[in-house]
Amino acid sequence: NAGVTQTPKFRVLKTGQSMTLLCAQDMNHEYMYWYRQDPGMGLRLIHYSVGEGTTAKGEVPDGYNVSRLKKQNFLLGLESAAPSQTSVYFCASRTIGTGETQYFGPGTRLLVL
Amino acid sequence: TQLLEQSPQFLSIQEGENLTVYCNSSSVFSSLQWYRQEPGEGPVLLVTVVTGGEVKKLKRLTFQFGDARKDSSLHITAAQPGDTGLYLCASGYSTLTFGKGTMLLVSP
């Protein structure tokens, strides 16, 4: 099993450009999450999904959109990138239940100039 | 949203030393998870504690959940350079709220 994979690993964007980050999991997990991690801020939830075809906003959703068309994939889109979106983005997934483990991907490093 | 406060923010020690890091909240935790994140990687779950007063051991790591379930601690005995990383506590149901973490640096 590959677990949780993220594409791309690193990207540089210019302000105003758009891009999509792809997360894939092969563990048949229902729940999937997108976080951003900034120095001194910890992990902050952007959007999440509790199942195929569903999405919900997290703590910092502005400037991002998501889609969960297939159970194994969770896409994070930036329609018009801003320098404030420079960050490391992590995807995670887990199965249903209280206290279940979240499995994280290796991260995508995004630099917006 | 439950706020989790972790202390200290940064800890730099020598190999062989003992250390304790803390996670506190003003409200009761339903359950609490500890994750470790190594540089350049995603967080990895170390343990989940559920019952007040619970103590769990993972080799040289000892996790304690406070009796009132408002605090937790992680104690590392005889730290090694391989213990270097960011230690995060987290709590929640369908979504997790993370603390800002304790960055641990263990030097040879």
Short mmCIF file of C-alpha atoms in Angstrom, two decimals:
data_model
loop_
_atom_site.label_atom_id
_atom_site.label_comp_id
_atom_site.label_asym_id
_atom_site.label_seq_id
_atom_site.Cartn_x
_atom_site.Cartn_y
_atom_site.Cartn_z
CA ASN A 1 0.00 0.00 0.00
CA ALA A 2 1.24 3.48 -0.86
CA GLY A 3 -0.89 5.08 1.89
CA VAL A 4 -1.49 8.76 1.21
CA THR A 5 0.29 10.34 -1.74
CA GLN A 6 0.40 13.99 -2.80
CA THR A 7 1.17 15.58 -6.15
CA PRO A 8 3.20 17.69 -6.77
CA LYS A 9 5.89 17.71 -4.09
CA PHE A 10 6.96 21.29 -4.80
CA ARG A 11 5.59 24.12 -6.91
CA VAL A 12 6.34 27.78 -7.53
CA LEU A 13 3.48 30.00 -8.68
CA LYS A 14 3.17 33.63 -9.61
CA THR A 15 0.48 35.73 -7.95
CA GLY A 16 -2.84 35.21 -9.72
CA GLN A 17 -2.01 31.81 -11.19
CA SER A 18 -4.15 28.79 -10.46
CA MET A 19 -3.26 25.24 -9.58
CA THR A 20 -4.67 22.00 -8.22
CA LEU A 21 -3.09 19.81 -5.58
CA LEU A 22 -3.95 16.13 -5.77
CA CYS A 23 -4.27 13.77 -2.83
CA ALA A 24 -4.80 10.05 -3.26
CA GLN A 25 -5.27 7.30 -0.67
CA ASP A 26 -5.47 3.56 -1.17
CA MET A 27 -6.80 2.61 2.28
CA ASN A 28 -10.50 2.93 1.42
CA HIS A 29 -10.87 5.70 4.02
CA GLU A 30 -14.08 7.69 4.22
CA TYR A 31 -12.64 10.90 5.65
CA MET A 32 -10.07 13.10 3.92
CA TYR A 33 -8.55 16.42 4.97
CA TRP A 34 -6.46 19.27 3.65
CA TYR A 35 -4.25 21.23 6.08
CA ARG A 36 -1.73 24.00 5.73
CA GLN A 37 1.29 24.30 7.99
CA ASP A 38 3.02 27.61 8.57
CA PRO A 39 5.87 28.40 10.98
CA GLY A 40 4.54 29.03 14.47
CA MET A 41 0.94 28.32 13.42
CA GLY A 42 0.78 24.55 13.59
CA LEU A 43 -1.55 22.58 11.33
CA ARG A 44 -4.72 24.39 10.28
CA LEU A 45 -7.62 22.66 8.59
CA ILE A 46 -8.62 24.11 5.21
CA HIS A 47 -11.39 21.79 4.00
CA TYR A 48 -12.41 18.23 4.64
CA SER A 49 -14.68 15.51 3.31
CA VAL A 50 -16.61 12.81 5.14
CA GLY A 51 -17.33 10.82 2.01
CA GLU A 52 -17.42 10.76 -1.77
CA GLY A 53 -19.26 13.78 -3.13
CA THR A 54 -19.20 15.71 0.16
CA THR A 55 -17.02 18.61 1.30
CA ALA A 56 -17.01 20.99 4.26
CA LYS A 57 -15.11 24.09 5.34
CA GLY A 58 -12.44 23.99 7.98
CA GLU A 59 -10.75 26.75 9.94
CA VAL A 60 -9.11 28.59 7.00
CA PRO A 61 -11.13 27.89 3.80
CA ASP A 62 -10.92 31.29 2.07
CA GLY A 63 -9.12 31.23 -1.28
CA TYR A 64 -9.39 27.46 -1.67
CA ASN A 65 -11.87 25.05 -3.22
CA VAL A 66 -12.03 21.28 -3.01
CA SER A 67 -13.67 18.35 -4.74
CA ARG A 68 -14.14 14.69 -3.81
CA LEU A 69 -15.48 13.10 -6.98
CA LYS A 70 -13.92 9.73 -6.19
CA LYS A 71 -13.55 8.19 -2.74
CA GLN A 72 -9.81 7.78 -3.10
CA ASN A 73 -9.05 11.31 -4.34
CA PHE A 74 -9.34 14.74 -2.73
CA LEU A 75 -8.37 17.78 -4.80
CA LEU A 76 -7.44 21.20 -3.45
CA GLY A 77 -7.67 24.12 -5.85
CA LEU A 78 -6.26 27.61 -5.72
CA GLU A 79 -8.10 29.76 -8.26
CA SER A 80 -5.94 32.88 -7.93
CA ALA A 81 -2.85 32.30 -5.83
CA ALA A 82 -1.66 34.94 -3.37
CA PRO A 83 1.67 35.22 -1.51
CA SER A 84 -0.23 34.53 1.73
CA GLN A 85 -0.89 31.03 0.40
CA THR A 86 2.81 30.19 0.49
CA SER A 87 2.84 27.22 2.81
CA VAL A 88 3.29 23.49 3.16
CA TYR A 89 0.07 21.62 2.41
CA PHE A 90 -0.71 18.26 3.92
CA CYS A 91 -3.44 15.83 3.02
CA ALA A 92 -4.68 13.21 5.47
CA SER A 93 -7.23 10.44 5.57
CA ARG A 94 -8.81 8.22 8.18
CA THR A 95 -11.51 5.67 8.66
CA ILE A 96 -14.78 6.29 10.50
CA GLY A 97 -14.76 6.26 14.29
CA THR A 98 -13.72 8.30 17.33
CA GLY A 99 -10.00 8.56 18.00
CA GLU A 100 -9.02 6.91 14.74
CA THR A 101 -5.58 7.58 13.29
CA GLN A 102 -5.16 10.25 10.65
CA TYR A 103 -2.64 9.17 8.02
CA PHE A 104 -0.76 12.03 6.43
CA GLY A 105 0.84 12.44 3.05
CA PRO A 106 4.40 13.77 2.62
CA GLY A 107 3.29 17.32 1.91
CA THR A 108 3.37 19.80 -0.99
CA ARG A 109 5.58 22.85 -0.66
CA LEU A 110 4.05 25.84 -2.42
CA LEU A 111 5.78 29.15 -3.00
CA VAL A 112 3.72 32.01 -4.40
CA LEU A 113 5.76 34.93 -5.71
CA THR B 1 -13.34 24.87 18.69
CA GLN B 2 -11.14 23.50 21.44
CA LEU B 3 -7.82 25.32 21.88
CA LEU B 4 -4.75 23.22 22.66
CA GLU B 5 -1.71 24.86 24.20
CA GLN B 6 1.63 23.10 24.00
CA SER B 7 4.74 23.88 25.99
CA PRO B 8 7.54 24.46 25.61
CA GLN B 9 7.55 25.70 22.03
CA PHE B 10 11.16 24.67 21.52
CA LEU B 11 13.50 22.36 23.39
CA SER B 12 17.17 21.70 22.64
CA ILE B 13 18.89 19.00 24.68
CA GLN B 14 21.85 16.63 24.61
CA GLU B 15 21.60 12.95 23.88
CA GLY B 16 20.81 10.97 27.04
CA GLU B 17 18.79 13.68 28.77
CA ASN B 18 15.18 13.26 29.88
CA LEU B 19 12.42 15.70 28.92
CA THR B 20 8.71 16.32 29.28
CA VAL B 21 6.40 18.26 26.98
CA TYR B 22 2.87 19.30 27.77
CA CYS B 23 -0.51 19.77 26.12
CA ASN B 24 -3.27 21.66 27.92
CA SER B 25 -6.81 22.81 27.26
CA SER B 26 -9.42 24.81 29.15
CA SER B 27 -12.06 22.24 28.22
CA VAL B 28 -12.27 18.48 28.54
CA PHE B 29 -10.72 16.29 25.88
CA SER B 30 -12.87 13.47 24.49
CA SER B 31 -9.63 11.78 23.52
CA LEU B 32 -6.15 13.04 22.78
CA GLN B 33 -3.64 12.05 20.17
CA TRP B 34 0.11 12.67 20.03
CA TYR B 35 1.83 12.88 16.65
CA ARG B 36 5.51 13.25 15.73
CA GLN B 37 6.56 15.06 12.59
CA GLU B 38 10.09 14.63 11.31
CA PRO B 39 11.62 17.35 9.11
CA GLY B 40 10.21 17.26 5.56
CA GLU B 41 7.55 14.67 6.33
CA GLY B 42 3.94 14.46 7.44
CA PRO B 43 2.92 13.81 11.06
CA VAL B 44 2.76 10.21 12.26
CA LEU B 45 0.53 9.07 15.11
CA LEU B 46 2.35 7.96 18.27
CA VAL B 47 -0.54 7.26 20.62
CA THR B 48 -4.19 7.90 21.45
CA VAL B 49 -5.29 8.33 25.07
CA VAL B 50 -8.93 8.17 26.05
CA THR B 51 -9.38 7.50 29.78
CA GLY B 52 -8.56 10.05 32.50
CA GLY B 53 -5.40 9.03 34.37
CA GLU B 54 -4.34 6.72 31.56
CA VAL B 55 -0.63 6.04 31.08
CA LYS B 56 0.75 4.51 27.89
CA LYS B 57 4.32 3.57 27.14
CA LEU B 58 5.99 3.32 23.75
CA LYS B 59 9.59 2.22 24.30
CA ARG B 60 11.28 5.29 25.85
CA LEU B 61 8.17 7.47 25.48
CA THR B 62 5.58 7.70 28.28
CA PHE B 63 2.25 9.40 27.66
CA GLN B 64 -0.02 10.49 30.47
CA PHE B 65 -3.61 11.73 30.32
CA GLY B 66 -4.69 13.94 33.19
CA ASP B 67 -7.37 12.72 35.59
CA ALA B 68 -9.68 15.55 34.52
CA ARG B 69 -8.86 14.94 30.82
CA LYS B 70 -7.79 18.57 30.34
CA ASP B 71 -4.07 17.95 30.03
CA SER B 72 -1.57 15.45 28.78
CA SER B 73 2.17 15.00 28.92
CA LEU B 74 4.82 13.19 26.92
CA HIS B 75 7.98 12.14 28.73
CA ILE B 76 11.03 10.90 26.85
CA THR B 77 13.71 9.01 28.73
CA ALA B 78 17.31 9.10 27.53
CA ALA B 79 16.58 11.10 24.39
CA GLN B 80 18.33 10.15 21.16
CA PRO B 81 19.02 12.18 18.01
CA GLY B 82 16.35 10.10 16.27
CA ASP B 83 13.77 11.66 18.62
CA THR B 84 14.31 15.04 16.93
CA GLY B 85 11.10 16.39 15.46
CA LEU B 86 7.92 18.36 16.05
CA TYR B 87 5.60 16.82 18.64
CA LEU B 88 1.94 17.70 18.14
CA CYS B 89 -1.08 17.00 20.28
CA ALA B 90 -4.53 16.89 18.71
CA SER B 91 -8.12 16.34 19.74
CA GLY B 92 -11.54 16.22 18.12
CA TYR B 93 -14.24 14.04 16.58
CA SER B 94 -14.67 14.17 12.79
CA THR B 95 -12.01 16.87 12.57
CA LEU B 96 -8.90 17.35 14.68
CA THR B 97 -7.65 20.55 16.27
CA PHE B 98 -3.88 20.56 16.61
CA GLY B 99 -1.68 22.39 19.05
CA LYS B 100 1.17 24.44 17.63
CA GLY B 101 3.67 21.79 18.67
CA THR B 102 6.91 21.44 20.55
CA MET B 103 10.03 21.37 18.39
CA LEU B 104 12.58 19.01 19.94
CA LEU B 105 16.23 19.00 18.91
CA VAL B 106 18.43 16.28 20.35
CA SER B 107 22.13 16.76 19.73
CA PRO B 108 24.71 13.93 19.84
#
